[in-house]
Amino acid sequence: MSRDGTNFTSDNVTGVSPAILAALVGANEGRVPSYGADPLTAALEARARAVFETDELVLFPVATGTAANALALAALVPPYRALLCHESAHIMTDECGAPEFYSGGAKLIGLPGAGGKLRPERIAAAIAAAAEGGVHGAQPVAVSLTQATEAGTLYRPEEVAAIAELAGTHGLRLHMDGARIANAVASLGCSPAEATWKAGVDVLSLGATKNGAMAAEAVVFFDRRLADGFAERRKRAGHLFSKQRFLSAQLLAYLEDGLWLANAAHANRLAGRLGAGLARLPGCRLAHPVEANEVFAVLPDAAIEALLAQGFRFYRWPAEGGGTAIRLVTAFSSDDADIDAFLAAAARHTEAVAAGQAA
Amino acid sequence: MSRDGTNFTSDNVTGVSPAILAALVGANEGRVPSYGADPLTAALEARARAVFETDELVLFPVATGTAANALALAALVPPYRALLCHESAHIMTDECGAPEFYSGGAKLIGLPGAGGKLRPERIAAAIAAAAEGGVHGAQPVAVSLTQATEAGTLYRPEEVAAIAELAGTHGLRLHMDGARIANAVASLGCSPAEATWKAGVDVLSLGATKNGAMAAEAVVFFDRRLADGFAERRKRAGHLFSKQRFLSAQLLAYLEDGLWLANAAHANRLAGRLGAGLARLPGCRLAHPVEANEVFAVLPDAAIEALLAQGFRFYRWPAEGGGTAIRLVTAFSSDDADIDAFLAAAARHTEAVAAGQAA
Amino acid sequence: MSRDGTNFTSDNVTGVSPAILAALVGANEGRVPSYGADPLTAALEARARAVFETDELVLFPVATGTAANALALAALVPPYRALLCHESAHIMTDECGAPEFYSGGAKLIGLPGAGGKLRPERIAAAIAAAAEGGVHGAQPVAVSLTQATEAGTLYRPEEVAAIAELAGTHGLRLHMDGARIANAVASLGCSPAEATWKAGVDVLSLGATKNGAMAAEAVVFFDRRLADGFAERRKRAGHLFSKQRFLSAQLLAYLEDGLWLANAAHANRLAGRLGAGLARLPGCRLAHPVEANEVFAVLPDAAIEALLAQGFRFYRWPAEGGGTAIRLVTAFSSDDADIDAFLAAAARHTEAVAAGQAA
Amino acid sequence: MSRDGTNFTSDNVTGVSPAILAALVGANEGRVPSYGADPLTAALEARARAVFETDELVLFPVATGTAANALALAALVPPYRALLCHESAHIMTDECGAPEFYSGGAKLIGLPGAGGKLRPERIAAAIAAAAEGGVHGAQPVAVSLTQATEAGTLYRPEEVAAIAELAGTHGLRLHMDGARIANAVASLGCSPAEATWKAGVDVLSLGATKNGAMAAEAVVFFDRRLADGFAERRKRAGHLFSKQRFLSAQLLAYLEDGLWLANAAHANRLAGRLGAGLARLPGCRLAHPVEANEVFAVLPDAAIEALLAQGFRFYRWPAEGGGTAIRLVTAFSSDDADIDAFLAAAARHTEAVAAGQAA
C-alpha cells in the first residue's frame, strides 16, 4: 500500500491499516443500537481499561483530533479561565480557534520552550503572572502538553510528572494531546499507564488516525468526575455518531494485539534511520533529536529545492533559533525503500552543493 | 445483512450499504493530500453538481447530521438573530442545543404545525411578532424545514416554494434539514433540483448515514456566497477530516448510479406496505399519512405491549392531538419478510384485543 | 418631577428617585479603590444581608436587568443544558438572546401558564419530556420565575415554595427575575426573605432601575457556592465598573430606610386605583388582576384610539385567550393626578363608545 | 475634591468631573423615551459628529471600557478569525477574555513591540504567518491599537496611518482602544479627526470614565456599515441602558466646551512634571517617555519600599527589557501639590539610597 512513498508531508496522507479496515468490514453486521450503546463500544472501553491498567478510565470516541482536543479542553476550562500550552502547540496554531470555540472563549496562553517542550519554571511564572491580574486576568486552570511534541521530541514520564505536580499544587489539571501518543509510548519504552495517568495526566486525546485509523480518536478521562456533562458536549458538537460502532471498531482493532504500538514503532524506526542518515550528510544537521516519527533537519537551500524538484514532498518549518528546517514525517505505511530513496537523493544533492561551495 | 429485522427504532441502527463499503475499501490506496485536497472530494463535488443540476453548488462533507445542520445554520444566522423551525424539528428537540452552540447563541423559535409541517401563515405571524420587539426581540433571518418531516410527511415542491417566497420577501434564508431528503425525493417523484434550490432552498443538509452510509453527510450550498467562512467554521468545529477521502468516497458512491434514491425508494415502499397493513387492523389508525419511510400508528395499548414483549423494537411517540403513537422506521436494509412478520404479529395482537373488548 | 404623567409605557421612562440622586452626588468624594473594593460596596453588602436576613448572601452590582439576568443564568446553566421559564418571560422574549449569549448557548424552554405564571405540573411535564430525550435533549437544570410576572401578577411565597420543592427534587436550581421584586414584596406583605430564599430562591436578579435608580441592579446569591467564578463572568462581560462606588451608592440608598418598598407601594397603590377605575367603565375589563404596578385592561378599540390621539402613551399587549389589552405601568414618580386624568379621559371615551353602540 | 492625592494607582480611582455630575443632575427631569430614543442621546450624536468632523459617524454609549472594546471587536472579527494587538494590550491581558467572549471565541494574537507600540513590520509578519496556516490558522481581520498605549506612549497620526494602510492592503480593519484617547489628542496637538478616522481608524472605543465621567464610554463607528447588528449585540450583552439619557448626559457634557481635552491636558501636564522630576533623581530613570498621563519610572527598590511605607499608592510594572518600574497615573482631579509631595518624598528616599550606596 505504500505507493507514493515520496510524500513525507504528514502521517495523515496515509490510508488505513489493513487490520483496521478489516475490522470496519467486520462491523457491518446487522442492526445494533445507535449512539454508542453497541457491543463494540463496550468492548473498546474494556480494552482501553486493560491497556491503560485502570478501571477508572472512561472513553469517548470521536473522529478527529481537533474534536478530541477541543472537547477535552472544554471539559477542563470554563469560559472565563485560561489554559497554558506551548506556543507552538497544535491547539494554539493549527485548529483555527477550536479550543476557544468549544470552551466558550477561554484564553490560551502560549509559552515558549526549547524543543517544543514546556518546562515547570515557565508554567510557574505564567501562573504567577496571571494571579497578579486577579479578576482582570484569565486565571489558568489547566496545562496541555503535546506528546510527541510539535518538534518530534518527547517528554519523559518524570518530566510529565514534574509538570503535573506543579500544576496540581496550583489546582491546575493536566491534558495531554496524544495525536502521536503511540509513537511516544513505543519510543519511551514505558507502559501506556506510565506515560499518562501514572505521571499525572488527567485527560488524554488518544490519537489513532495518523497511525492507521480511517478517522478515529478518543477522549480518555483518567478521572471520571471530569467527564461530567461530556456526553452532552460531544452530542451538541455533532461528534456523537449514530453508527458509533464504526468508530469503536477502528479503535478496538487499533488497541488490540498491540497494533498501535507496532505501527508506531515501525514509523519511529524509519524516522530514526532517516534522521541519522541526514545528519551524516555535508551541510546538514538535525534541528531536534529524532525521538518519534518526525525528522526536523536543516539542509542547504539548494538541496531542498532539488529534492522538491525531484518530486519529494514535505513542509518547511521555522527552526528554533532562526532559519528554516524541513519536516519529514514517517508513518505506519512507510517502508525502508522510501527512506533509502530519500537519503540517496539528499546525499546526491547535498554533495553537489558541498562540491559547488568548495569549488 | 438484514439480521435483526425486528428493530424498527430508527434507520440509524443499520449498517452500511454494500456499494458504499466497497467504495471505502477502494479508497484505501496510497497517499493522497489530506483535508479535502484529494481526487475523491473533487469527484464528489462534480457529481453533486450533476445530480442537482447546478454549477453554483458547493459542498462540504461532514460525518454527522447534527454537524451538518448546526454548521449550516451558523452560516445563516448571526448570534443575535433567530431561526424559525417547526417545534418538533430535530434541530429544536434532539441535538442538545447544537444550533445554539454553533451559532453562538442564536435563538430557535419553534412554531406549531399539523403533520410536522410549517405553513406560511405561521411563519408570517412569527416574523411580525418578532418585528414588534425591535432590538429587544431576536429577529429571524432564516427558516429551517425538515424534509421528510419528523412526522414522516413531505413538503411538495410548491409548498417549499411558497415558504421560500414568503421568507425571501422578509429577507430570510431557507435551510432544509435533509436527513431523509432521499426518501423525500424518491417519494415525490421530482428531481433533486426541484425539491431543493428550484423551490428556493439556499442550504441543504444532505443526509446519507440513515440511508446507507457509514457516517457521511454534506452541507450543500446552492448560493455560494453563503459559504464564506464555512471552511473555517468546519475546521474549528473539528469536522474537517484529515483523511477526507473516506468521507467523500461514501458520498460519491451514494450519489452514483442512483444508489441514494434506490435505497430510499426501497425503504419507502416497505413503509407504505407497513402503514397500509396496520391501517386495516382493528383498533388501529395512522397518525399521519405514510409519505416516506416512517410509519406513525396508533394501536391499542395492549397490542403495543404484546409486540414489545415479543421482541419487536420501536419508540412510542406523542401523537398530534394527544395520545400515543408508535413510530416504525424502515430502511434500505429492511426487507419484505420484516414487514410481513410485524404485520402478522400486529394482526394477531390487535385481533386478540378486539375479541377481548367485544367479549 | 412627575412631568409628563401621561406616559404609561413603562416604569423605565422615569428619572431617578431624589434620595438616590443625592447618594450619587454624595459618593463623589475623593479617591477610592476601584472595581468594588470601596467602602460603599462593603456597606451595600452588609445592608443587603440585613434586609434579606441572611449572612450567606453575596451580591454583585450591575447596571442593567438584562445583565443581571443573563449573568445569573449563566452561573446556573451550563452551555449544554436548559432552563425552564414562562413563554412570555422577559428573558425569553425581550433580551435579544442575552441568556443564550451569556450561557454559551444553553436552551431556554418556554412553558405556557395562565396569568403569566408557571405551575408545578407544567414544570414537571417539561422535565419528564426532556429526560426522554437523554443526551439528545437539553436537560433542564434551572427554573426562572418572574416576580412580578409579565402579566403584573404575583407568585405567593407558597407558590414559589411549591415550585422550588419540585425543582429541588429533580436537582434544578431556582432563579427569580426580580426586575419588579420590590413591587411584589410591597404587595405581598411578606418579608424580602420570605419572598425569596425562604421560599427556595437560589439567585435573585434584584431590580432597582425601574423603581427609582439611575441604572443599578444586583445579582444576589443566597447560596454562595453558586457564585464561584461569577466575579470573572461579570468582568469579562464588561459589567464590572471601575468606579463601582456609584453603582453601590444607588443600591445602598435604595435599600436604606425602606425606600425601595415605599417607592413600590406608591406605584402599586396607583396601579390599583387605575385598575379599579377602568374595571368600572362600560365595555372594559381587566385582563389580569392588578397585583403590582401594572394594569392590563381590555378597552373598546375606539376608546384606545381616542386615548392615544389625546396624547396618552402606552403599549398594546396580546391578551391571554386572544384579543388585545393595553398595558399601563405606574411608577414611584407617578401621582394621583396622573391616574385621575387617565381615568377621566377613559371614562369619557368609553362612554362615548357605549352611547354610540347603544344608538 | 482631590483628597487622597497620594493614590497614583490609576485614573479610575477618581470621582466625577463637576460639570458631568451637574449634567447628570440636570438630566433628571420628567419622563423620556427609554433605550436611547431620548433627546440627550440625539444631541450627543450630533455633538460627536461635530467634534470628529464627520456625519458618517454613529455612536453607541456604554458604561465600561471593557464593554466598548469587546463589543467593537465582536463587530469586526467573526468567531473563526483573529485580531492582532500588542501583547501588553488591555484587551489581551486585563479584560478576563472579554473579546473572546463577545466575539464567540475569536483569537487574539499578541505581538511584541517596544514602548507598547505595534509596528507595521510585525503586523505584516503576523499576517504572513497566519496565511501559511490556511484554514488551520485563524486569519487576522483586524488590528487593535491602544492610544495612549499601556506604556503611556503615543502613536503619531502618521504612525497610525502607516498601520492602517498596511492593514487595509490585507483587508484588515483598524480598531483603536481609546480609553485614554483624550490624553492622546491633547498631547499630540492634532484634531480628534486627525487622530482617528483621517488616519484610518474604523472604530474607536472612546473613553470617558478615566477622564471624568462616572461610567460612560462610547463605541464610535466611522464607517457606519460596520455597525450593522451592533444595536442587537449591545442589547443582548446587557449594555443597552433603559435610562440611556444618563449615559448620554455624561458623554455630552464630556464633549462639550472642550471638557474632555481640558481634563486630559491637565493630567498630561502633571504627568510631565512628575516624570521630569523623577528623571532628575539619583538612581532613577524613565522606562518610557512621558507622552500622556502615565509615568513609568525605574527607581531603586529601597526607595520604592519607602514610598509605599509612607502611604503613596501605585503599581509595580514589568519594565521592558527586564527589571521593574513603577507606574504613576495622574488624572483630571490631580493637582500640583500631589506632584510636589510625591517628588519631594521620592527625592528624599532616592538621595538616602544614593548616600547609603556611596558610603
mmCIF file of N, CA and C in Angstrom, chain A residues 16-27 212 214 250 253, chain B residues 21 24-26 28 246:
data_model
loop_
_atom_site.group_PDB
_atom_site.id
_atom_site.type_symbol
_atom_site.label_atom_id
_atom_site.label_comp_id
_atom_site.label_asym_id
_atom_site.label_seq_id
_atom_site.Cartn_x
_atom_site.Cartn_y
_atom_site.Cartn_z
ATOM 1 N N VAL A 16 -5.521 3.450 5.509
ATOM 2 C CA VAL A 16 -5.948 2.753 6.719
ATOM 3 C C VAL A 16 -5.155 1.458 6.866
ATOM 4 N N SER A 17 -4.747 1.186 8.073
ATOM 5 C CA SER A 17 -4.041 -0.047 8.395
ATOM 6 C C SER A 17 -4.953 -1.234 8.059
ATOM 7 N N PRO A 18 -4.412 -2.275 7.403
ATOM 8 C CA PRO A 18 -5.283 -3.363 6.948
ATOM 9 C C PRO A 18 -6.150 -3.980 8.048
ATOM 10 N N ALA A 19 -5.603 -4.149 9.222
ATOM 11 C CA ALA A 19 -6.387 -4.767 10.298
ATOM 12 C C ALA A 19 -7.576 -3.891 10.695
ATOM 13 N N ILE A 20 -7.374 -2.593 10.591
ATOM 14 C CA ILE A 20 -8.465 -1.681 10.954
ATOM 15 C C ILE A 20 -9.532 -1.683 9.864
ATOM 16 N N LEU A 21 -9.097 -1.734 8.629
ATOM 17 C CA LEU A 21 -10.080 -1.806 7.540
ATOM 18 C C LEU A 21 -10.882 -3.097 7.642
ATOM 19 N N ALA A 22 -10.193 -4.171 7.977
ATOM 20 C CA ALA A 22 -10.900 -5.444 8.147
ATOM 21 C C ALA A 22 -11.911 -5.357 9.286
ATOM 22 N N ALA A 23 -11.558 -4.667 10.325
ATOM 23 C CA ALA A 23 -12.479 -4.520 11.462
ATOM 24 C C ALA A 23 -13.715 -3.727 11.055
ATOM 25 N N LEU A 24 -13.523 -2.724 10.211
ATOM 26 C CA LEU A 24 -14.678 -1.953 9.737
ATOM 27 C C LEU A 24 -15.618 -2.841 8.929
ATOM 28 N N VAL A 25 -15.028 -3.613 8.035
ATOM 29 C CA VAL A 25 -15.862 -4.506 7.235
ATOM 30 C C VAL A 25 -16.585 -5.504 8.147
ATOM 31 N N GLY A 26 -15.859 -5.985 9.133
ATOM 32 C CA GLY A 26 -16.456 -6.969 10.042
ATOM 33 C C GLY A 26 -17.567 -6.395 10.906
ATOM 34 N N ALA A 27 -17.511 -5.103 11.131
ATOM 35 C CA ALA A 27 -18.521 -4.473 11.998
ATOM 36 C C ALA A 27 -19.846 -4.287 11.285
ATOM 37 N N GLY A 212 -2.889 4.913 11.522
ATOM 38 C CA GLY A 212 -3.506 3.748 10.900
ATOM 39 C C GLY A 212 -5.012 3.683 10.886
ATOM 40 N N MET A 214 -8.911 5.155 10.078
ATOM 41 C CA MET A 214 -9.512 5.931 8.989
ATOM 42 C C MET A 214 -9.851 7.329 9.492
ATOM 43 N N GLN A 250 -12.739 0.688 14.804
ATOM 44 C CA GLN A 250 -11.391 1.137 14.460
ATOM 45 C C GLN A 250 -10.480 1.156 15.680
ATOM 46 N N ALA A 253 -9.659 -2.370 17.121
ATOM 47 C CA ALA A 253 -8.601 -3.040 16.356
ATOM 48 C C ALA A 253 -7.243 -2.382 16.595
ATOM 49 N N LEU B 21 -19.589 0.447 1.280
ATOM 50 C CA LEU B 21 -18.477 -0.223 1.951
ATOM 51 C C LEU B 21 -17.377 -0.552 0.944
ATOM 52 N N LEU B 24 -15.328 2.457 0.248
ATOM 53 C CA LEU B 24 -14.377 2.757 1.316
ATOM 54 C C LEU B 24 -13.129 1.901 1.171
ATOM 55 N N VAL B 25 -13.340 0.632 0.924
ATOM 56 C CA VAL B 25 -12.195 -0.262 0.742
ATOM 57 C C VAL B 25 -11.382 0.203 -0.468
ATOM 58 N N GLY B 26 -12.072 0.575 -1.506
ATOM 59 C CA GLY B 26 -11.383 1.003 -2.715
ATOM 60 C C GLY B 26 -10.613 2.296 -2.551
ATOM 61 N N ASN B 28 -8.818 3.092 -0.152
ATOM 62 C CA ASN B 28 -7.628 2.897 0.685
ATOM 63 C C ASN B 28 -6.395 2.577 -0.143
ATOM 64 N N PHE B 246 -12.164 9.483 2.753
ATOM 65 C CA PHE B 246 -13.064 8.417 3.200
ATOM 66 C C PHE B 246 -14.491 8.915 3.470
#
